[in-house]
Coordinates of C-alpha atoms in Angstrom, one line a residue:
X1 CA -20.8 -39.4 -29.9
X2 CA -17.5 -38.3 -28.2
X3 CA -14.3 -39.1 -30.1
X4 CA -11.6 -41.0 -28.9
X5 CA -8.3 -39.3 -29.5
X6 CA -5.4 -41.2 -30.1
X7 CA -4.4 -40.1 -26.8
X8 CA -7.8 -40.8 -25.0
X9 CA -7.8 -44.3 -26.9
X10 CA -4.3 -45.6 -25.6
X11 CA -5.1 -44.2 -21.7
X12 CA -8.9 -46.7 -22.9
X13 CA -6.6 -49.3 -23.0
X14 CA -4.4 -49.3 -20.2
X15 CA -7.6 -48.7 -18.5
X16 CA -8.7 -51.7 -19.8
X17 CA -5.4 -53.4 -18.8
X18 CA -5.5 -52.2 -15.1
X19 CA -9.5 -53.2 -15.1
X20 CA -8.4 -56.9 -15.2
X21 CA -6.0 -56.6 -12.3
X22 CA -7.4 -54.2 -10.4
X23 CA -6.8 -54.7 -6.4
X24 CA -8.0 -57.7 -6.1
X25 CA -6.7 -57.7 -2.2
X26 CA -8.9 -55.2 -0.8
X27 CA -11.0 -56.6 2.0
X28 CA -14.4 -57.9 1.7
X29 CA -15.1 -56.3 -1.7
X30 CA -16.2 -59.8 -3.3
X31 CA -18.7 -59.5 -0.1
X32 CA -19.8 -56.4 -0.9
X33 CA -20.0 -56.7 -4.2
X34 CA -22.3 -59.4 -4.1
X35 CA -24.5 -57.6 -1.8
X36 CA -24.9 -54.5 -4.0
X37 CA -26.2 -56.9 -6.5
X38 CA -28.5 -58.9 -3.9
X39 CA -29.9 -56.0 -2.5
X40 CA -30.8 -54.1 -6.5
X41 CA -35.0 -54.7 -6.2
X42 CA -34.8 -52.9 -2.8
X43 CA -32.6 -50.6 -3.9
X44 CA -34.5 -48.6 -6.7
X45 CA -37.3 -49.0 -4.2
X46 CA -35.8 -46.8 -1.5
X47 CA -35.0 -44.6 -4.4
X48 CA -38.1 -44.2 -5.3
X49 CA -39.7 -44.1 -2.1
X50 CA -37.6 -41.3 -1.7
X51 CA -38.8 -39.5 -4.9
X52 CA -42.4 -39.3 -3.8
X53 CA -41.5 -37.0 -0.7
X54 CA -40.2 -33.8 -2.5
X55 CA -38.6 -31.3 -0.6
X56 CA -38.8 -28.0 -2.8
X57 CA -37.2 -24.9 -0.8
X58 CA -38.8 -22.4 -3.1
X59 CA -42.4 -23.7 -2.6
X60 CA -41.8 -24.3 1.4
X61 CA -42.8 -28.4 0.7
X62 CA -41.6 -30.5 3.0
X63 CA -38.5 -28.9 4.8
X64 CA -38.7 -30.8 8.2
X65 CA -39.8 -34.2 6.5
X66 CA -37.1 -34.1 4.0
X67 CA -34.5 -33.5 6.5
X68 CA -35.6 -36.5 8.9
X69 CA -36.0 -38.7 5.8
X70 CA -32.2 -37.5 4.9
X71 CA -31.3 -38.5 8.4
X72 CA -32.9 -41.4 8.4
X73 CA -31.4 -43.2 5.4
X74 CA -28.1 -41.8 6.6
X75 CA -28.8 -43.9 9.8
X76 CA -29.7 -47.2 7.7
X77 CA -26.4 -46.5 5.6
X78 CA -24.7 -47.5 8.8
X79 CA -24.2 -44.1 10.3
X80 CA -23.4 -44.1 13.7
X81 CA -25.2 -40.7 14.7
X82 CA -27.3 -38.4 12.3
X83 CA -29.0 -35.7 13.2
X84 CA -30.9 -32.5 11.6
X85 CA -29.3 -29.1 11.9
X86 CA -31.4 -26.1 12.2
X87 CA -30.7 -23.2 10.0
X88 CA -32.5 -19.6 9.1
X89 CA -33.8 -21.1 6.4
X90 CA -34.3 -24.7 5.3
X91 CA -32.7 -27.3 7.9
X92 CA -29.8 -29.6 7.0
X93 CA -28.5 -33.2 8.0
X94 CA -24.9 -34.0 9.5
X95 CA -23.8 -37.2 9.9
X96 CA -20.0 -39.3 11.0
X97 CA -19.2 -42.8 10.5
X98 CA -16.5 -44.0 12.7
X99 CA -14.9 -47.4 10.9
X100 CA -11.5 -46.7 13.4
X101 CA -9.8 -46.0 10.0
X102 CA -6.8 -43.9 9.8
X103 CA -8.2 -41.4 6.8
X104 CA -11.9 -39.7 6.5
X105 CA -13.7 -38.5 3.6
X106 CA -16.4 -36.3 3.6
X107 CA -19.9 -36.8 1.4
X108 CA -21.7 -33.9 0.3
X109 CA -25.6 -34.7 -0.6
X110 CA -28.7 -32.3 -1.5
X111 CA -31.7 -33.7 -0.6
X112 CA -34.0 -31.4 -2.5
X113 CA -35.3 -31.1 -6.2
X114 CA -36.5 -28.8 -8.4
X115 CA -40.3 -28.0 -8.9
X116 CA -42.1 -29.8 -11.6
X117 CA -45.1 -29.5 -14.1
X118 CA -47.1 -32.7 -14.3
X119 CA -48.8 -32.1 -17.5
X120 CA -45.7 -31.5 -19.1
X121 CA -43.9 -35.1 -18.4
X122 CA -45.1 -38.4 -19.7
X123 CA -45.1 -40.3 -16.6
X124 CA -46.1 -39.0 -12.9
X125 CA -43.0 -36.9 -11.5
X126 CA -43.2 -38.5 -8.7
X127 CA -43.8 -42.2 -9.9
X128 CA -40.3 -43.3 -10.3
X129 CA -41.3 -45.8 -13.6
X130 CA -39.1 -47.7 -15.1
X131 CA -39.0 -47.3 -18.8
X132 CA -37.3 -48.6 -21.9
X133 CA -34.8 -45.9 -23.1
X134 CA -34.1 -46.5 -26.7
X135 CA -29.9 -47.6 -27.3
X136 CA -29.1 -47.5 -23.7
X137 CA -31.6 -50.0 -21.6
X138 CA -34.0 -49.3 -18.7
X139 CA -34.1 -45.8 -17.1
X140 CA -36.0 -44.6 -14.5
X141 CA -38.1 -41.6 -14.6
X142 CA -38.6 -39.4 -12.1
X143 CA -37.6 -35.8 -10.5
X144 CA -34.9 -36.0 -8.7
X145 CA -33.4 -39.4 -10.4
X146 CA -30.3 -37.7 -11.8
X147 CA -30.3 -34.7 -9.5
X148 CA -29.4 -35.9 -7.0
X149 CA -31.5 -38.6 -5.4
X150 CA -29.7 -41.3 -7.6
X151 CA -26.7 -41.1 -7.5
X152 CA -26.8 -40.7 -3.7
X153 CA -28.9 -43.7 -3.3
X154 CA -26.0 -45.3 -5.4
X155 CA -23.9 -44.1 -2.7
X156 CA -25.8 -45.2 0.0
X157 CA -25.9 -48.7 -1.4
X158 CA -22.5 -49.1 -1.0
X159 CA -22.4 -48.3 2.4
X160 CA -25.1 -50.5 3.1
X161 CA -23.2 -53.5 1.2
X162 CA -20.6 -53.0 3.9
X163 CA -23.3 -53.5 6.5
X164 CA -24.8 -56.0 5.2
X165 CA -21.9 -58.0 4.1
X166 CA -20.1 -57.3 7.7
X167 CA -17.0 -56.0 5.9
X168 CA -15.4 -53.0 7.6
X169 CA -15.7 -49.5 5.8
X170 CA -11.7 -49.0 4.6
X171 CA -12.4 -45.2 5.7
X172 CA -14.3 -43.1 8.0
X173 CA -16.8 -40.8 6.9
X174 CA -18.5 -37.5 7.5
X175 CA -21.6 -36.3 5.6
X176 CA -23.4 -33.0 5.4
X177 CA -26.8 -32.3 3.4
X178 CA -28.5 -29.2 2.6
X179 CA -32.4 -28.7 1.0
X180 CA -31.6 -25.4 -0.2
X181 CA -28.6 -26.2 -3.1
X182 CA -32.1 -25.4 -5.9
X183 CA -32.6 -21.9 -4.3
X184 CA -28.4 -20.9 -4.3
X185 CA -27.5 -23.1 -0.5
X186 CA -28.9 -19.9 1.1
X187 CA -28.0 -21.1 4.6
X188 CA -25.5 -24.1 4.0
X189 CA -22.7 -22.2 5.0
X190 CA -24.5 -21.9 8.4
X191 CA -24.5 -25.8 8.6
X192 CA -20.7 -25.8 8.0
X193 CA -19.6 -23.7 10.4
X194 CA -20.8 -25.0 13.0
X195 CA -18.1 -26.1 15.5
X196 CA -19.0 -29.8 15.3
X197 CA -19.4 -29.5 11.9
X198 CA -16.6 -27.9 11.5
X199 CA -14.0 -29.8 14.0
X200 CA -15.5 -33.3 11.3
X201 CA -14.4 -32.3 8.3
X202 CA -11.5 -31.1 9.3
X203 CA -10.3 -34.0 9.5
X204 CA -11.0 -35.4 6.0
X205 CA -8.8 -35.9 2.8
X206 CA -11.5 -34.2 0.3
X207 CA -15.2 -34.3 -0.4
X208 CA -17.3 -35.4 -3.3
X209 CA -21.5 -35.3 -3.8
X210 CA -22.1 -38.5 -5.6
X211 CA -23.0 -38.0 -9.7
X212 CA -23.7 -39.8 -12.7
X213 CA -20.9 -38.5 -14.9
X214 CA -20.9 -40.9 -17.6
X215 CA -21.6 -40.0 -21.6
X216 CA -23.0 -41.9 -23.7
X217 CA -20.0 -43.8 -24.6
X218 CA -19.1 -44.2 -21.5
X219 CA -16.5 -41.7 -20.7
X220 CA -16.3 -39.6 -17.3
X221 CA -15.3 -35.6 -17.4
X222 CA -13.7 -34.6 -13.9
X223 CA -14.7 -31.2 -13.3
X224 CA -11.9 -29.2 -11.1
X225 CA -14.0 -26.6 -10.4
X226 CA -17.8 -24.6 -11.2
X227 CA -18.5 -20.8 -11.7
X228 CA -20.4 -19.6 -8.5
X229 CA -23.9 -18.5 -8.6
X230 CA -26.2 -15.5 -7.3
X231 CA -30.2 -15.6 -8.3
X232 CA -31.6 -12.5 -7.7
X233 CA -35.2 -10.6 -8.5
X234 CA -34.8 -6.9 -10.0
X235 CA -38.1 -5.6 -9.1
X236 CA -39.7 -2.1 -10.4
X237 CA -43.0 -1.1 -8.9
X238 CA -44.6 2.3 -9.2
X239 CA -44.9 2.3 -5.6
X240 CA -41.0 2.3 -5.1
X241 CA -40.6 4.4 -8.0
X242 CA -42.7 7.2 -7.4
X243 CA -44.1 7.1 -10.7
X244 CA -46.1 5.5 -13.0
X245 CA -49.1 3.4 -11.2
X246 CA -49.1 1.6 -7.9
X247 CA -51.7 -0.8 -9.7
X248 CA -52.4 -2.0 -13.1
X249 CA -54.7 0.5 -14.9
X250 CA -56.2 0.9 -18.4
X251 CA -53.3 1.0 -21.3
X252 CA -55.3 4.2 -22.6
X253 CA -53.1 6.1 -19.9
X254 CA -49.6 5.3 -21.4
X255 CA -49.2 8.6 -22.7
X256 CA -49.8 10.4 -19.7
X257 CA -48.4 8.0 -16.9
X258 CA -45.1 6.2 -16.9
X259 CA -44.7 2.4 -17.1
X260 CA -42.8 0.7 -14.6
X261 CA -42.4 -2.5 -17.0
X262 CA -40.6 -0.2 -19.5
X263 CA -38.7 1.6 -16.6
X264 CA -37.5 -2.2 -15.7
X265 CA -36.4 -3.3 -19.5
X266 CA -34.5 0.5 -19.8
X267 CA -32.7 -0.6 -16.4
X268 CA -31.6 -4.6 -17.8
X269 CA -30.7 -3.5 -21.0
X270 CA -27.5 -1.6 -19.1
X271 CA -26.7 -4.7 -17.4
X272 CA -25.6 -6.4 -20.7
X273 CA -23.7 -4.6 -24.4
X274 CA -25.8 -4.0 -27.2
X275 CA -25.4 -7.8 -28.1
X276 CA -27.2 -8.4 -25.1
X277 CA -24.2 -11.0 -24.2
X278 CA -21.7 -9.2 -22.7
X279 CA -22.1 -8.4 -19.0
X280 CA -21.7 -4.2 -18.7
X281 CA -22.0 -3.8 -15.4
X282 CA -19.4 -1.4 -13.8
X283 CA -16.2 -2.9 -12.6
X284 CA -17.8 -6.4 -13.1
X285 CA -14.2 -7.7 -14.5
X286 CA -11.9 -6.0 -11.6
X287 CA -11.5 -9.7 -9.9
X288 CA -11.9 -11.8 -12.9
X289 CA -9.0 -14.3 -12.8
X290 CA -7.8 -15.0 -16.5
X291 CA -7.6 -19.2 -17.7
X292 CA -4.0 -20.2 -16.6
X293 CA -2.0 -21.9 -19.7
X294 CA -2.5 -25.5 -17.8
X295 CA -6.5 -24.9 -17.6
X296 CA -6.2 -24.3 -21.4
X297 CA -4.4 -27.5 -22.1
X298 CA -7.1 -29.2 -19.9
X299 CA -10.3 -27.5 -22.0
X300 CA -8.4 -27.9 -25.1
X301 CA -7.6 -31.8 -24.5
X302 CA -11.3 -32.2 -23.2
X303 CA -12.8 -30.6 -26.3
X304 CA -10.3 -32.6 -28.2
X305 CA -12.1 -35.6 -27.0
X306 CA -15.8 -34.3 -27.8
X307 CA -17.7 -33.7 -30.7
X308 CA -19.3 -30.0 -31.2
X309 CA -22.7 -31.7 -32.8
X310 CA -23.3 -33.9 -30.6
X311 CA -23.1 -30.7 -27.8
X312 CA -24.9 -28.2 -30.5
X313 CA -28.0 -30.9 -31.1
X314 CA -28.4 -31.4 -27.2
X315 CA -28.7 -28.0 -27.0
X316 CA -30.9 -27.4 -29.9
X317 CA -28.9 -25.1 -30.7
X318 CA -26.9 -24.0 -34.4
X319 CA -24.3 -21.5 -33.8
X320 CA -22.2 -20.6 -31.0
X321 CA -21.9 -16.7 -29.6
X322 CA -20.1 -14.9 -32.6
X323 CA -19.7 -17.8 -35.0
X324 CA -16.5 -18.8 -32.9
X325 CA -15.3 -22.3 -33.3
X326 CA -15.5 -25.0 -31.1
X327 CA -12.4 -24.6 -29.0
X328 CA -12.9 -20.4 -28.2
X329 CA -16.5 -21.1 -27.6
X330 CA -15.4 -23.5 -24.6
X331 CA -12.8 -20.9 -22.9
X332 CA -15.4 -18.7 -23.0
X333 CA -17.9 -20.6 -21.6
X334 CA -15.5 -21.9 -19.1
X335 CA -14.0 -18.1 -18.0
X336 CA -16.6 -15.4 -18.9
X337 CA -18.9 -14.1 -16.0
X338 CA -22.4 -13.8 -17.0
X339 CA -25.6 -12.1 -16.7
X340 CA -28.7 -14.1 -17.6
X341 CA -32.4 -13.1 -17.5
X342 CA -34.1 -16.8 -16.1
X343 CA -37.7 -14.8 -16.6
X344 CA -39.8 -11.5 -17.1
X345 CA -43.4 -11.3 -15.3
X346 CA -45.5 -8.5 -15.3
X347 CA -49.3 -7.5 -16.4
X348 CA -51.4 -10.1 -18.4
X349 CA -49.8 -13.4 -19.7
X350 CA -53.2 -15.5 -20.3
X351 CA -54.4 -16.1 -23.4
X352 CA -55.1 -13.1 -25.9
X353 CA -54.8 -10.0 -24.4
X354 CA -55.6 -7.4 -22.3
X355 CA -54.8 -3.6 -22.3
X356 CA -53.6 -3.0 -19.1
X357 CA -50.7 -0.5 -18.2
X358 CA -48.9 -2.9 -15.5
X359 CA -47.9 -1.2 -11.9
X360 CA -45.0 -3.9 -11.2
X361 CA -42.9 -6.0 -13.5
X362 CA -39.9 -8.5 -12.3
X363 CA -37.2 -10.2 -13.8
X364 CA -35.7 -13.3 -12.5
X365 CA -31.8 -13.1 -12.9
X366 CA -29.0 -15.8 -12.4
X367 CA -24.9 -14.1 -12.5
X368 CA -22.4 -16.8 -12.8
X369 CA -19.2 -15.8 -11.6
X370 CA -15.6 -17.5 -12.0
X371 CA -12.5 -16.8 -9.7
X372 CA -11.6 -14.1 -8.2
X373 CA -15.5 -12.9 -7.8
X374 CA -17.1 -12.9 -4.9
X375 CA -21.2 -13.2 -4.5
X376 CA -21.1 -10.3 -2.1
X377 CA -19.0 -8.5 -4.6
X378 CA -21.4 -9.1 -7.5
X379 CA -24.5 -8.2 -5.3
X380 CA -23.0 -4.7 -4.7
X381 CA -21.6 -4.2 -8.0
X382 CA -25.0 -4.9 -9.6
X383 CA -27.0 -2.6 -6.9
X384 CA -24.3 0.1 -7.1
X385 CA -24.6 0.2 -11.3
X386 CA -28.0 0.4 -11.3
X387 CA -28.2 3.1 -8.7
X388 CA -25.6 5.4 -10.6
X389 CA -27.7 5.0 -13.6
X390 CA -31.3 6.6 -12.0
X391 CA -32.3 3.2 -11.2
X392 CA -31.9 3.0 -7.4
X393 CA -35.4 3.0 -7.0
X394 CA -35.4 -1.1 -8.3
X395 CA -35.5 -3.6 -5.8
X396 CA -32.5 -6.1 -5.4
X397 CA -34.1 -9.2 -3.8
X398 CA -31.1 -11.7 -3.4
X399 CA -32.6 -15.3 -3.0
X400 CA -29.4 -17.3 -2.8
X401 CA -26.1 -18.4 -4.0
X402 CA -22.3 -18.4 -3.1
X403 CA -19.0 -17.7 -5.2
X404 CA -16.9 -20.1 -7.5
X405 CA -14.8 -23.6 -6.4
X406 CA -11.8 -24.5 -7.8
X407 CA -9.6 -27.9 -6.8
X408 CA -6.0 -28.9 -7.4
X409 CA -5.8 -31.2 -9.8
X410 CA -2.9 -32.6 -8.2
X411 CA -4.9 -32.7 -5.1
X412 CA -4.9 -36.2 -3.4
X413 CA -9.2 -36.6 -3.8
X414 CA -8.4 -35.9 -7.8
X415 CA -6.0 -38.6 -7.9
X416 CA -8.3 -41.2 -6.2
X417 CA -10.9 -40.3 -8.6
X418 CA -8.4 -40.8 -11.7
X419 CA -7.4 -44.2 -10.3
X420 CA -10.9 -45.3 -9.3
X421 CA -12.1 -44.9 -12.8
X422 CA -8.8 -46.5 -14.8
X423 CA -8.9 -49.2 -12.7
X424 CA -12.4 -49.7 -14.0
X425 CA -11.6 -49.2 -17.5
X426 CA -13.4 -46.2 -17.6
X427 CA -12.2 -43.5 -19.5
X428 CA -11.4 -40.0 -18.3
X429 CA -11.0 -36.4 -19.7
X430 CA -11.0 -33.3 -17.2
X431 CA -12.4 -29.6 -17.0
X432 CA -11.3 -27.3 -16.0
X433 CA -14.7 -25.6 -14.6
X434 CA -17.9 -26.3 -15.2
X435 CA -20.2 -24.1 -16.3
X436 CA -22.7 -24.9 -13.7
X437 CA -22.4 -24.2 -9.9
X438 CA -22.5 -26.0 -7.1
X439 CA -21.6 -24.9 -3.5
X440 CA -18.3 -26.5 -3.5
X441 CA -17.0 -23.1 -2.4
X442 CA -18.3 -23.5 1.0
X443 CA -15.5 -26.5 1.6
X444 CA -12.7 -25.1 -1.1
X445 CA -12.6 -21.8 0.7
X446 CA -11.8 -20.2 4.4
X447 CA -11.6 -21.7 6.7
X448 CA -11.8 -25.5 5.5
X449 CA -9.5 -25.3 2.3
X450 CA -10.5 -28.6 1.3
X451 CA -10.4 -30.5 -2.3
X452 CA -13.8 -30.8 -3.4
X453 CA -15.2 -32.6 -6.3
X454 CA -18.2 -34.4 -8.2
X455 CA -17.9 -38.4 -8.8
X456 CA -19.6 -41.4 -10.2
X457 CA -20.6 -43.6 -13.0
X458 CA -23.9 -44.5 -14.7
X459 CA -26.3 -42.0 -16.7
X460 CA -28.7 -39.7 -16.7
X461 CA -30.2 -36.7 -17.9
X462 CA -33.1 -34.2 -17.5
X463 CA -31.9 -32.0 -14.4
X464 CA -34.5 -29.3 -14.3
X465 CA -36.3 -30.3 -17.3
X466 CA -39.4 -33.1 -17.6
X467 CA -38.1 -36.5 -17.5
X468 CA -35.9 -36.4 -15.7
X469 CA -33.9 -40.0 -16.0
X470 CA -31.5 -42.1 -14.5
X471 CA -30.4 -45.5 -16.5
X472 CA -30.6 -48.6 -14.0
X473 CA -29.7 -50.9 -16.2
X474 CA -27.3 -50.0 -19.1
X475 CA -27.3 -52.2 -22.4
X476 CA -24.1 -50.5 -23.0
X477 CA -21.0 -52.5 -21.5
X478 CA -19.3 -49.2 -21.3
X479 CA -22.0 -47.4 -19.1
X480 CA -22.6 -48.4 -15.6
X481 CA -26.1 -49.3 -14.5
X482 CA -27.1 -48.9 -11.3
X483 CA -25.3 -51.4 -9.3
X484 CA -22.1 -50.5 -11.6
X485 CA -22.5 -47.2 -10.0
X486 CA -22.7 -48.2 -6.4
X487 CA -19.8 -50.6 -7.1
X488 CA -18.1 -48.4 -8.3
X489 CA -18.6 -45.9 -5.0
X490 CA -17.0 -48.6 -2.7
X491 CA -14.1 -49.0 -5.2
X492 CA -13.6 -45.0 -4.9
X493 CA -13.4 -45.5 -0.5
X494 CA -11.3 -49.0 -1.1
X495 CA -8.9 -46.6 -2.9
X496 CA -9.1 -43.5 -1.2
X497 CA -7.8 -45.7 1.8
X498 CA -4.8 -46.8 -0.6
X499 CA -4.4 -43.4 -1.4
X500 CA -1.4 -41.2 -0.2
X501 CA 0.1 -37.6 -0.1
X502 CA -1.1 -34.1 0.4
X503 CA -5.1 -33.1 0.9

């Protein structure tokens, strides 16, 4: 359970404090709140109406449908005009709201998911049951509940409380969607740019994709920025190579004819020191851009504010890299490039064996870079090390991602979030990057420059994994159920129209 320091408690209680008087003047919200609560049932239907049409980039499922159901519950929202944008890859949805307000955010959604494995969840994927969840109340399960279909629905339920409750949005709005963010927003950028696109956002103050940020005791971490991403396939084939065989053939012939499997491993183990941790690839630090003292302070404070078993049991995990404690293991994860290995395939995996000398063998790789990196950079880096090293012959097959965000966090969106959540008596803690990426890049960088960020209340968990989750309704008066969440969405636009000073 995360501590409360004595500083974390007393900013609890003036959270608290401001929570009882918290702008009680804004327009309508009485309306709309009593919507969002009206309109619940229907609610966590559309969401999981929405979960049972998939779109999965990777496996080619349900590109155009996905997109038109995007635009199509952007329209419902109350968008004046939606429409889908066609892309090399995967098309995407951009949509304005025009409330005649004198600010505009932007709203960043994805609308696709990872893939799943039936067998290996205990309710259907795509059922979207509700289920006791032990301590916390009722969750949904489902893929895509958490990431991101929930929180967006959240999102979308505010807007629609507006609607319905005839109370004027207190800013305008401009939303872009992608169903490429799982494979690395291969083509996002191409959304962006475009002129209309473009010309939109512009024009707004920041841009946040909805989340469920809450832990388990109800606290909120605002992430100023994410490590960038690149997944990549390193491919060895004895066709390419011009040795070893083009097919599998009997493992008898080892001894005469090279092995493209081993010529792959001899290739990854430069990539990485002899600890296998330590990214070795040449001139792989020349742009790394060390922690400032402030972003110290702010990973310090947050860790502060933590508790290393609860993140170690999550994890499943008993020691961190080295035996370092708590705090170093943080800056490292927080400023250290890395080079991980998602997956090796290649020959016979079924059960037992079977002596085969394999002709190909591929390994699934993820780099996460911090600033100054670049994904072009690390592509070429990677293709140039391997190359000098008698392993040009290895194919590089770059299947997505984009380089690292970061956000002032004296930018006018980060302050709107901080006062959004103390006036709800939420408490807050910051970091200073998240491990994780997202394409935030693609609105923090040329030409837009924009303050981007993730937001929201309520729970979940199980991105990725089997059971996936999303708590609708929280036993826990510090967590936010589900209409908590989209409550607190139209608090966040109430205040961003408050709000004032620099972008």
């Amino acid at each position: 359970m995360r501590k409360l320091t004595a500083s974390v408690a007393l900013g609890l209680a003036l959270c608290v404090s401001q929570a009882a008087t918290a702008k009680p003047g804004d327009p309508g919200r009485d309306k709309v709140v009593a919507a969002i609560k009206a309109d619940h049932d229907s609610s966590i239907e559309r969401l999981r109406d929405w979960i049972k049409l998939p779109t999965i980039a990777n496996m080619n499922l349900n590109h155009k449908e996905g997109a038109e159901y995007m635009r199509q519950l952007a329209l419902d929202a109350g968008f004046q005009q939606a429409k889908v944008v066609a892309t090399d890859g995967v098309p995407g949805v951009f949509a304005t709201l025009d409330a005649g307000a004198k600010d505009t955010l932007a709203i960043y959604f994805m609308y696709d998911v990872k893939h799943y494995e039936p067998a290996e969840w205990s309710s259907p994927p795509l059922e979207g049951r509700i289920v006791d969840r032990a301590g916390e109340g009722k969750a949904l399960i489902g893929r895509g509940a958490v990431n991101q279909k929930g929180p967006e629905t959240a999102f979308l339920t505010a807007l629609r409380a507006f609607k319905t409750a005839g109370v004027k949005l207190p800013v305008n709005l401009v939303f872009v969607a992608e169903g490429e963010e799982e494979i690395g927003s291969t083509h996002f950028s191409q959304i962006v740019t475009q002129p209309e696109v473009r010309a939109a956002l512009e024009k707004a103050v920041g841009i946040i994709i909805p989340s469920a940020s809450q832990s388990v005791d109800g606290a909120v971490t605002l992430s100023l920025g994410a490590k960038g991403v690149v997944e990549l396939q390193l491919i060895s084939s004895g066709e390419k190579w011009g040795r070893g065989p083009n097919k599998d053939v009997h493992s008898s012939l080892k001894a005469s004819v090279d092995s493209p499997v081993w010529h792959l491993v001899k290739a990854l183990n430069t990539l990485v020191s002899e600890d296998g941790q330590t990214p070795a690839i040449d001139g792989w630090y020349e742009n790394v851009k060390p922690l400032t003292a402030r972003q110290k302070e702010i990973i310090a404070a947050d860790v502060a504010a933590g508790s290393e078993a609860d993140d170690m049991k999550v994890l499943g995990i008993k020691h961190w890299y080295k035996d370092e404690d708590y705090l170093t293991s943080q800056y490292r994860l927080a400023e250290q490039p890395t080079v991980n290995i998602q997956g090796l395939v290649s020959g016979y995996t079924g059960p037992g064996g079977k002596t085969v000398l394999p002709g190909r063998a591929e390994a699934k790789l993820d780099l996460r870079l911090v600033p100054d990196m670049t994904k072009d950079e690390a592509v070429s880096k990677i293709k140039a090390h391997l190359a000098k090293r008698g392993f040009g012959d290895i194919e590089v097959n770059v299947s997505g991602g984009y380089s690292p965000t970061q956000t002032d966090e004296n930018s006018r969106l980060i302050k709107v979030e901080q006062a959004t959540l103390a006036a709800a008596g939420i408490p807050m803690t910051m970091s200073a990057r998240s491990a994780g990426s997202w394409p935030g890049v693609v609105f923090t960088g040329e030409p837009l420059k924009l303050a981007a960020g993730q937001f929201g209340g309520g729970r979940g968990g199980g991105a990725h994994a089997p059971n996936e989750w999303l708590l609708i309704d929280s036993s826990n008066p510090k967590v936010l159920g589900f209409d908590g969440q989209a409550i607190l969405y139209a608090d966040f636009l109430y205040e961003v129209a408050r709000s004032t000073g620099r972008k």
